[in-house]
Rosetta silent file (secondary structure, phi, psi, omega in degrees, C-alpha in Angstrom):
SEQUENCE: GGIRFAMRAMQRFAKDRRLQGAAIGVLRCLGMNCIENKNDIAEAGGVRLIVDAMRRWPDISLLQEHSVAALCNLASKCAPNKRQICDFRGLEITVAAMKRFHS
SCORE:     score description
SCORE:     0.000 S_00000001
   1 L     0.000 -134.596  175.302  -45.854  -32.973  132.406 S_00000001
   2 H   -81.842  -36.511 -156.725  -46.175  -29.766  129.529 S_00000001
   3 H   -85.699   -9.391  171.590  -49.585  -30.358  128.496 S_00000001
   4 H   -84.323  -25.373 -144.107  -51.019  -29.853  132.399 S_00000001
   5 H  -105.178  -34.677  177.215  -48.830  -27.056  133.121 S_00000001
   6 H   -80.313  -23.694  169.742  -49.802  -25.082  130.084 S_00000001
   7 H   -58.792  -57.251  174.218  -53.470  -25.739  131.120 S_00000001
   8 H   -63.703  -23.193  169.582  -53.427  -24.876  134.297 S_00000001
   9 H   -49.575  -42.778 -165.117  -51.482  -21.376  133.201 S_00000001
  10 H   -67.849  -44.683  170.810  -54.294  -21.026  130.753 S_00000001
  11 H   -76.165  -63.513  175.334  -56.789  -21.030  133.717 S_00000001
  12 H   -46.630  -47.097  177.865  -54.672  -19.706  136.309 S_00000001
  13 L  -102.346   32.094 -170.350  -54.257  -16.561  133.643 S_00000001
  14 L   -26.933  -70.213 -177.137  -57.245  -16.204  132.117 S_00000001
  15 L   -57.100   19.597 -124.981  -57.071  -12.617  131.385 S_00000001
  16 L  -137.411   88.076  155.049  -53.426  -12.629  130.910 S_00000001
  17 H   -56.411  -25.154  143.575  -53.168  -12.573  126.534 S_00000001
  18 H   -78.917  -21.021  153.273  -49.843  -13.142  126.280 S_00000001
  19 H   -58.936  -54.928  146.542  -49.589  -15.682  128.304 S_00000001
  20 H   -32.463  -49.018  177.782  -52.522  -17.514  126.717 S_00000001
  21 H   -77.603  -17.952  163.519  -51.030  -17.223  123.046 S_00000001
  22 H   -70.174  -60.716 -166.487  -47.699  -18.890  124.985 S_00000001
  23 H   -98.376  -10.995  169.732  -49.331  -21.558  126.162 S_00000001
  24 H   -94.605   11.183  143.718  -51.718  -22.605  123.229 S_00000001
  25 H   -30.563  -64.563 -178.854  -47.919  -22.252  121.661 S_00000001
  26 H   -81.788  -53.758 -161.429  -47.236  -24.807  123.274 S_00000001
  27 H   -50.410  -47.223 -157.242  -50.170  -26.812  123.397 S_00000001
  28 H   -87.801   -3.180  160.685  -50.011  -26.569  119.526 S_00000001
  29 H   -84.932  -35.883 -156.460  -46.125  -28.088  119.353 S_00000001
  30 H   -72.924  -59.388 -166.938  -47.676  -30.869  121.692 S_00000001
  31 L  -100.291   50.658  173.078  -50.176  -32.049  119.855 S_00000001
  32 L   -47.878  -73.115 -161.447  -48.385  -31.982  116.377 S_00000001
  33 L  -138.055   13.921 -179.835  -48.180  -35.688  115.689 S_00000001
  34 L  -113.595  110.753  171.311  -48.374  -37.879  119.073 S_00000001
  35 H   -37.870  -51.826 -161.617  -52.355  -39.595  119.286 S_00000001
  36 H   -72.895  -43.311 -155.830  -51.851  -39.285  123.246 S_00000001
  37 H   -69.529  -50.713  168.372  -50.775  -36.053  123.410 S_00000001
  38 H   -56.426  -21.926  178.073  -54.055  -35.085  121.523 S_00000001
  39 H  -101.929   -8.523 -174.877  -56.143  -36.965  123.466 S_00000001
  40 H   -94.766  -48.271 -161.890  -54.607  -35.746  126.904 S_00000001
  41 H   -57.239  -56.482 -152.760  -55.227  -32.138  125.609 S_00000001
  42 H   -84.342  -25.436  169.123  -58.402  -32.653  124.307 S_00000001
  43 H   -72.130  -38.895  170.978  -59.784  -34.832  127.225 S_00000001
  44 L   -75.701   13.023 -177.532  -58.472  -31.859  129.767 S_00000001
  45 L   102.517   -1.849 -157.142  -60.407  -29.198  128.348 S_00000001
  46 H   -66.998  -12.682  173.201  -57.630  -27.836  125.879 S_00000001
  47 H   -99.636  -21.826  173.798  -60.231  -27.073  122.817 S_00000001
  48 H   -62.794  -69.910  170.591  -62.406  -25.468  125.078 S_00000001
  49 H   -18.273  -67.927  163.382  -59.671  -23.263  126.464 S_00000001
  50 H   -46.774  -41.004 -173.502  -58.306  -22.724  123.018 S_00000001
  51 H   -91.216  -19.196  165.008  -61.575  -21.785  121.547 S_00000001
  52 H   -83.346  -73.688  166.795  -62.550  -19.078  124.630 S_00000001
  53 H    18.166  -78.553  179.725  -58.961  -17.663  123.663 S_00000001
  54 H   -53.355  -62.880 -175.454  -59.810  -17.297  120.568 S_00000001
  55 H   -74.464    1.707 -151.137  -62.900  -15.687  121.092 S_00000001
  56 H  -102.954  -55.444  179.421  -61.542  -13.158  124.120 S_00000001
  57 L  -135.633   88.604 -166.000  -58.847  -11.989  121.717 S_00000001
  58 L   -74.084  -20.138  165.321  -59.950  -12.159  118.314 S_00000001
  59 L   -83.041   37.482  175.740  -57.896   -9.258  117.130 S_00000001
  60 L  -120.541   97.902  156.529  -54.194  -10.673  118.321 S_00000001
  61 H   -19.708  -60.353 -170.853  -52.758  -12.580  115.020 S_00000001
  62 H   -54.836  -53.428  150.208  -50.252  -14.508  117.040 S_00000001
  63 H   -10.521  -77.557  173.631  -52.912  -15.597  119.214 S_00000001
  64 H   -57.288  -50.958 -176.556  -54.957  -16.591  116.419 S_00000001
  65 H   -55.153  -59.428 -132.865  -52.338  -18.382  114.235 S_00000001
  66 H   -87.475  -42.425 -150.624  -50.890  -20.598  117.266 S_00000001
  67 H   -96.089   10.141 -170.739  -54.795  -21.374  118.103 S_00000001
  68 H  -110.975  -46.231  158.730  -56.017  -22.524  114.500 S_00000001
  69 H   -53.788  -48.482  153.084  -52.956  -24.810  114.221 S_00000001
  70 H   -48.740  -33.627  174.032  -53.490  -26.272  117.486 S_00000001
  71 H   -39.667 -103.105  173.877  -57.133  -26.954  116.175 S_00000001
  72 H     2.225  -60.457  172.526  -55.920  -28.563  113.309 S_00000001
  73 H   -72.761  -15.979  179.489  -53.198  -30.501  115.020 S_00000001
  74 L   -82.132  -62.800 -176.661  -55.843  -31.765  117.725 S_00000001
  75 L   -40.603  -45.614 -177.912  -57.885  -32.432  114.523 S_00000001
  76 L   -66.175  123.190  169.530  -55.581  -34.736  112.046 S_00000001
  77 L    57.193   44.525 -177.005  -56.332  -38.061  112.178 S_00000001
  78 L  -159.550   90.594 -164.045  -58.147  -37.847  115.730 S_00000001
  79 H   -79.284  -40.073 -173.916  -62.026  -37.931  114.941 S_00000001
  80 H   -65.446   11.307  169.467  -63.403  -37.694  118.412 S_00000001
  81 H  -107.640   -6.713  167.990  -61.430  -34.471  118.757 S_00000001
  82 H   -59.201  -55.842  177.369  -63.239  -32.925  115.465 S_00000001
  83 H   -33.678  -54.784 -169.222  -65.924  -33.517  117.200 S_00000001
  84 H   -66.935  -35.383  177.614  -65.281  -31.699  120.143 S_00000001
  85 H   -63.454  -77.518  170.685  -64.059  -28.436  117.877 S_00000001
  86 H   -39.214  -35.757  173.572  -67.430  -28.513  116.598 S_00000001
  87 H   -87.855    8.345  177.779  -69.377  -28.573  119.626 S_00000001
  88 L  -127.919   69.497  143.385  -67.547  -25.707  121.400 S_00000001
  89 L    19.032   45.920  107.502  -68.059  -24.107  117.577 S_00000001
  90 H     6.442  -70.008 -178.593  -64.348  -24.088  117.059 S_00000001
  91 H   -87.743  -25.546  154.728  -64.464  -24.290  113.028 S_00000001
  92 H   -41.325  -51.434  161.374  -66.609  -21.296  113.176 S_00000001
  93 H   -58.192  -54.063  169.437  -64.074  -19.452  115.169 S_00000001
  94 H   -29.708  -55.507 -177.842  -61.512  -20.886  112.822 S_00000001
  95 H   -94.255  -23.847  153.864  -62.843  -19.706  110.032 S_00000001
  96 H   -72.855  -26.230  162.569  -63.348  -16.007  110.994 S_00000001
  97 H   -86.353   11.267  173.460  -60.340  -15.732  111.965 S_00000001
  98 H   -95.064  -23.515  179.325  -58.357  -16.986  108.748 S_00000001
  99 H   -75.794  -91.897 -141.197  -61.032  -14.117  106.465 S_00000001
 100 L   -64.146   -2.715  176.736  -59.653  -11.522  108.924 S_00000001
 101 L  -117.323   96.368 -136.364  -56.298  -12.823  108.787 S_00000001
 102 L  -138.654   -4.913 -157.500  -56.274  -13.901  105.109 S_00000001
 103 L  -121.815    0.000    0.000  -53.161  -12.281  103.946 S_00000001
């Protein structure tokens, strides 16, 4: 479905910042309130893809916004995803993004 499609696009077009931002926006929405989707995204490597994009484009505000929200959605009510986000240093990069775009 949409999760695999978005993640394959992120892998295939890793240097396309617009596609990365759009795909992260899709993952943000799909991971919002469905525990099954949250697990599918995390198990398929979505956390790493999101964090990698955040590192690659730290000054792209919309990408950072979608990424922070996507990670928050994935972490909500899902302890294994929280651990994975921390393991990939997603917490640090999220705090950095929030400081950079605090307004």
